[in-house]
């Protein structure tokens, strides 16, 4: 696609439920990143994929968070047993292979609200 | 310790004037990249400008320039001839590692810029 697409744009869920957030990167972009942005803060890194594998998952806050990218394109961020503190905007970004002298392309995010 | 510090939570600038948004960073790497992003109220992060740690010239992109002072570990964004559409949050970010490498970005807390007509 022309840009990074994230669905849904908004998600409201009850505490304790399971949610999935989807990211469709720019075609041909091998690297994919997930960030979480809480109100009034800058984005915080969660996980980075190079192709199908997670190259760095050091930002995942705990084992309730998991992400996959089975075919090296679309990625799904999965949150189990959601808590109110998980409420945030979840941003996805992608970048092409090779030397990177420019910023990543971000999607518009999924606003997750846990009630 | 915070790796990216943006000390100005909010800034005002008159339309058509220039404005400088401050950013200092902390790293022990010799090789790193510095970025500025704009985030309008729509929420999307828009890449503005990049500076590599080994770049000798300050980066420029249209009305944006980056005042890179390596010894002071500062990477201030200068916006010339401000426009109403420049009103947004601005984030400074850093990626550690060799030039052009992939890797996660570390963001500051941002500065909210408001352009007055």
Short mmCIF file of C-alpha atoms in Angstrom, two decimals:
data_model
loop_
_atom_site.label_atom_id
_atom_site.label_comp_id
_atom_site.label_asym_id
_atom_site.label_seq_id
_atom_site.Cartn_x
_atom_site.Cartn_y
_atom_site.Cartn_z
CA UNK A 1 0.00 0.00 0.00
CA UNK A 2 0.91 3.65 -0.15
CA UNK A 3 1.47 3.99 3.57
CA UNK A 4 1.53 2.04 6.80
CA UNK A 5 -1.99 0.94 7.63
CA UNK A 6 -3.15 0.17 11.15
CA UNK A 7 -6.46 -1.34 12.12
CA UNK A 8 -8.60 -0.72 13.98
CA UNK A 9 -8.07 3.00 14.44
CA UNK A 10 -9.87 2.83 17.76
CA UNK A 11 -10.49 -0.06 20.11
CA UNK A 12 -12.37 -0.04 23.38
CA UNK A 13 -12.16 -3.20 25.44
CA UNK A 14 -12.99 -4.34 28.92
CA UNK A 15 -10.32 -5.04 31.48
CA UNK A 16 -9.19 -8.62 31.28
CA UNK A 17 -10.09 -9.13 27.62
CA UNK A 18 -7.76 -10.09 24.79
CA UNK A 19 -7.08 -7.70 21.89
CA UNK A 20 -5.26 -7.85 18.58
CA UNK A 21 -3.91 -4.83 16.75
CA UNK A 22 -2.91 -5.12 13.12
CA UNK A 23 -0.22 -3.37 11.11
CA UNK A 24 0.16 -3.55 7.34
CA UNK A 25 3.52 -2.02 6.38
CA UNK A 26 4.59 -0.45 3.13
CA UNK A 27 5.16 -3.10 0.49
CA UNK A 28 8.81 -4.12 0.36
CA UNK A 29 9.66 -2.79 3.80
CA UNK A 30 11.49 -5.54 5.64
CA UNK A 31 11.73 -3.86 9.03
CA UNK A 32 8.65 -3.31 11.17
CA UNK A 33 8.43 -1.61 14.55
CA UNK A 34 5.79 -1.36 17.25
CA UNK A 35 5.70 1.60 19.63
CA UNK A 36 3.35 2.60 22.42
CA UNK A 37 2.55 6.23 23.10
CA UNK A 38 0.89 7.16 26.37
CA UNK A 39 -0.82 10.51 26.79
CA UNK A 40 1.68 13.36 26.92
CA UNK A 41 4.67 11.12 26.24
CA UNK A 42 6.86 10.25 23.32
CA UNK A 43 6.56 6.85 21.68
CA UNK A 44 8.17 3.97 23.55
CA UNK A 45 9.71 1.09 21.67
CA UNK A 46 8.08 -2.31 22.04
CA UNK A 47 9.43 -4.68 19.39
CA UNK A 48 11.25 -4.70 16.07
CA UNK A 49 10.96 -7.29 13.30
CA UNK A 50 13.44 -7.88 10.51
CA UNK A 51 11.51 -10.08 8.12
CA UNK A 52 9.58 -12.71 10.04
CA UNK A 53 11.73 -12.77 13.14
CA UNK A 54 11.78 -10.47 16.12
CA UNK A 55 15.20 -8.81 16.04
CA UNK A 56 14.61 -6.98 19.31
CA UNK A 57 11.71 -7.50 21.71
CA UNK A 58 13.32 -5.81 24.68
CA UNK A 59 10.61 -3.18 24.90
CA UNK A 60 7.70 -5.54 25.53
CA UNK A 61 6.60 -4.66 29.07
CA UNK A 62 5.60 -8.16 30.20
CA UNK A 63 4.47 -11.54 28.95
CA UNK A 64 0.93 -10.32 28.30
CA UNK A 65 2.28 -8.65 25.17
CA UNK A 66 3.22 -10.65 22.11
CA UNK A 67 3.69 -9.84 18.44
CA UNK A 68 3.99 -11.90 15.29
CA UNK A 69 4.84 -11.35 11.66
CA UNK A 70 4.45 -14.80 10.13
CA UNK A 71 4.97 -13.95 6.46
CA UNK A 72 7.25 -10.97 6.81
CA UNK A 73 4.63 -8.38 5.96
CA UNK A 74 1.54 -7.89 8.15
CA UNK A 75 2.16 -7.90 11.88
CA UNK A 76 -0.23 -8.41 14.78
CA UNK A 77 0.35 -7.13 18.29
CA UNK A 78 -1.53 -9.24 20.81
CA UNK A 79 -2.34 -8.19 24.36
CA UNK A 80 -3.76 -10.70 26.82
CA UNK A 81 -5.67 -9.92 30.01
CA UNK A 82 -5.72 -6.21 29.24
CA UNK A 83 -5.29 -3.73 32.07
CA UNK A 84 -6.31 -0.09 32.30
CA UNK A 85 -2.64 0.87 32.14
CA UNK A 86 -2.44 -0.60 28.65
CA UNK A 87 -4.57 2.28 27.37
CA UNK A 88 -2.44 4.16 24.86
CA UNK A 89 -1.93 4.75 21.17
CA UNK A 90 -0.07 1.86 19.57
CA UNK A 91 2.01 2.98 16.62
CA UNK A 92 3.50 0.83 13.91
CA UNK A 93 6.36 1.89 11.63
CA UNK A 94 8.22 0.28 8.76
CA UNK A 95 11.42 0.90 6.85
CA UNK A 96 13.06 -0.49 3.71
CA UNK A 97 16.09 -2.78 3.67
CA UNK A 98 19.59 -1.48 3.35
CA UNK A 99 21.21 1.70 4.51
CA UNK A 100 18.78 3.86 6.38
CA UNK A 101 19.40 7.56 6.38
CA UNK A 102 15.83 8.61 6.84
CA UNK A 103 13.15 8.11 9.40
CA UNK A 104 10.76 5.25 9.55
CA UNK A 105 7.28 5.64 8.09
CA UNK A 106 4.65 5.52 10.80
CA UNK A 107 1.02 4.57 10.62
CA UNK A 108 -1.73 6.65 12.22
CA UNK A 109 -1.91 4.32 15.20
CA UNK A 110 -4.55 2.36 17.09
CA UNK A 111 -6.00 4.10 20.10
CA UNK A 112 -6.64 1.40 22.70
CA UNK A 113 -8.87 2.20 25.64
CA UNK A 114 -9.28 -0.37 28.40
CA UNK A 115 -12.32 0.29 30.60
CA UNK B 1 18.91 8.01 32.66
CA UNK B 2 16.96 9.78 29.98
CA UNK B 3 18.63 9.43 26.64
CA UNK B 4 16.71 12.21 24.90
CA UNK B 5 15.78 15.37 26.76
CA UNK B 6 13.42 17.99 25.44
CA UNK B 7 13.18 20.69 28.09
CA UNK B 8 10.45 22.79 26.48
CA UNK B 9 7.00 21.29 27.05
CA UNK B 10 5.44 24.08 25.01
CA UNK B 11 6.57 26.88 22.75
CA UNK B 12 4.82 29.79 21.05
CA UNK B 13 6.03 31.50 17.89
CA UNK B 14 4.60 34.24 15.75
CA UNK B 15 3.72 33.31 12.20
CA UNK B 16 6.62 33.94 9.79
CA UNK B 17 9.16 34.02 12.62
CA UNK B 18 11.84 31.37 13.22
CA UNK B 19 11.78 29.07 16.24
CA UNK B 20 14.28 26.71 17.83
CA UNK B 21 13.21 23.53 19.59
CA UNK B 22 15.81 22.14 21.96
CA UNK B 23 17.04 18.56 22.18
CA UNK B 24 19.94 17.07 24.10
CA UNK B 25 20.92 13.43 24.02
CA UNK B 26 23.04 11.00 25.94
CA UNK B 27 24.95 8.12 24.39
CA UNK B 28 28.29 6.42 24.72
CA UNK B 29 28.19 5.23 21.11
CA UNK B 30 30.41 6.96 18.59
CA UNK B 31 27.96 6.20 15.82
CA UNK B 32 24.34 7.23 16.09
CA UNK B 33 21.57 9.03 14.23
CA UNK B 34 19.33 11.85 15.35
CA UNK B 35 15.82 12.45 14.05
CA UNK B 36 13.03 14.95 14.38
CA UNK B 37 9.40 14.03 13.92
CA UNK B 38 6.26 16.13 13.79
CA UNK B 39 3.01 14.81 15.22
CA UNK B 40 -0.07 16.87 14.36
CA UNK B 41 -3.34 16.38 16.19
CA UNK B 42 -4.24 13.62 13.71
CA UNK B 43 -1.64 11.48 15.49
CA UNK B 44 0.59 10.39 12.63
CA UNK B 45 4.34 10.75 13.11
CA UNK B 46 5.88 12.65 10.21
CA UNK B 47 9.63 12.40 9.61
CA UNK B 48 11.26 15.83 9.23
CA UNK B 49 15.03 15.59 9.28
CA UNK B 50 17.98 13.29 10.03
CA UNK B 51 21.53 13.96 11.23
CA UNK B 52 24.21 11.30 11.42
CA UNK B 53 26.84 11.55 14.13
CA UNK B 54 29.63 11.63 11.56
CA UNK B 55 27.97 14.17 9.30
CA UNK B 56 30.09 17.31 9.25
CA UNK B 57 27.40 19.56 7.86
CA UNK B 58 24.21 20.42 9.66
CA UNK B 59 21.23 18.77 8.01
CA UNK B 60 18.68 20.93 6.21
CA UNK B 61 15.32 20.08 4.65
CA UNK B 62 13.42 23.04 3.30
CA UNK B 63 12.40 25.22 6.23
CA UNK B 64 13.86 22.74 8.73
CA UNK B 65 17.46 22.69 9.82
CA UNK B 66 19.22 20.83 12.57
CA UNK B 67 21.74 22.68 14.70
CA UNK B 68 24.05 19.79 15.60
CA UNK B 69 26.60 20.47 18.32
CA UNK B 70 28.30 17.15 18.94
CA UNK B 71 30.48 18.21 21.86
CA UNK B 72 27.44 19.55 23.69
CA UNK B 73 25.33 16.56 22.62
CA UNK B 74 22.62 18.79 21.31
CA UNK B 75 20.52 18.54 18.17
CA UNK B 76 18.17 21.50 18.09
CA UNK B 77 15.56 21.84 15.38
CA UNK B 78 15.21 25.24 13.73
CA UNK B 79 12.03 26.01 11.83
CA UNK B 80 12.26 29.14 9.70
CA UNK B 81 9.31 31.24 8.54
CA UNK B 82 6.78 29.48 10.77
CA UNK B 83 3.39 28.69 9.32
CA UNK B 84 0.08 28.00 11.07
CA UNK B 85 0.32 24.41 9.88
CA UNK B 86 3.51 23.96 11.89
CA UNK B 87 1.45 23.84 15.09
CA UNK B 88 2.00 20.30 16.39
CA UNK B 89 4.02 18.17 18.78
CA UNK B 90 7.66 17.79 17.83
CA UNK B 91 9.73 14.83 18.94
CA UNK B 92 13.47 14.40 18.92
CA UNK B 93 14.71 10.81 18.63
CA UNK B 94 17.97 8.90 18.50
CA UNK B 95 19.05 5.59 17.04
CA UNK B 96 22.29 4.15 18.33
CA UNK B 97 24.53 2.03 16.15
CA UNK B 98 26.52 2.25 12.99
CA UNK B 99 25.53 4.66 10.27
CA UNK B 100 22.44 3.58 8.43
CA UNK B 101 21.76 0.60 10.65
CA UNK B 102 18.28 -0.44 11.61
CA UNK B 103 17.22 -0.36 15.19
CA UNK B 104 14.74 1.15 17.55
CA UNK B 105 14.35 4.88 18.00
CA UNK B 106 14.46 6.42 21.46
CA UNK B 107 12.13 9.40 21.69
CA UNK B 108 12.02 12.43 23.91
CA UNK B 109 8.83 13.64 25.57
CA UNK B 110 8.18 16.21 22.91
CA UNK B 111 7.57 19.93 22.58
CA UNK B 112 4.19 21.35 21.68
CA UNK B 113 4.62 24.19 19.21
CA UNK B 114 1.84 26.71 18.73
CA UNK B 115 2.09 29.19 15.88
CA UNK B 116 0.20 32.44 16.45
CA UNK B 117 -1.32 34.37 13.54
#
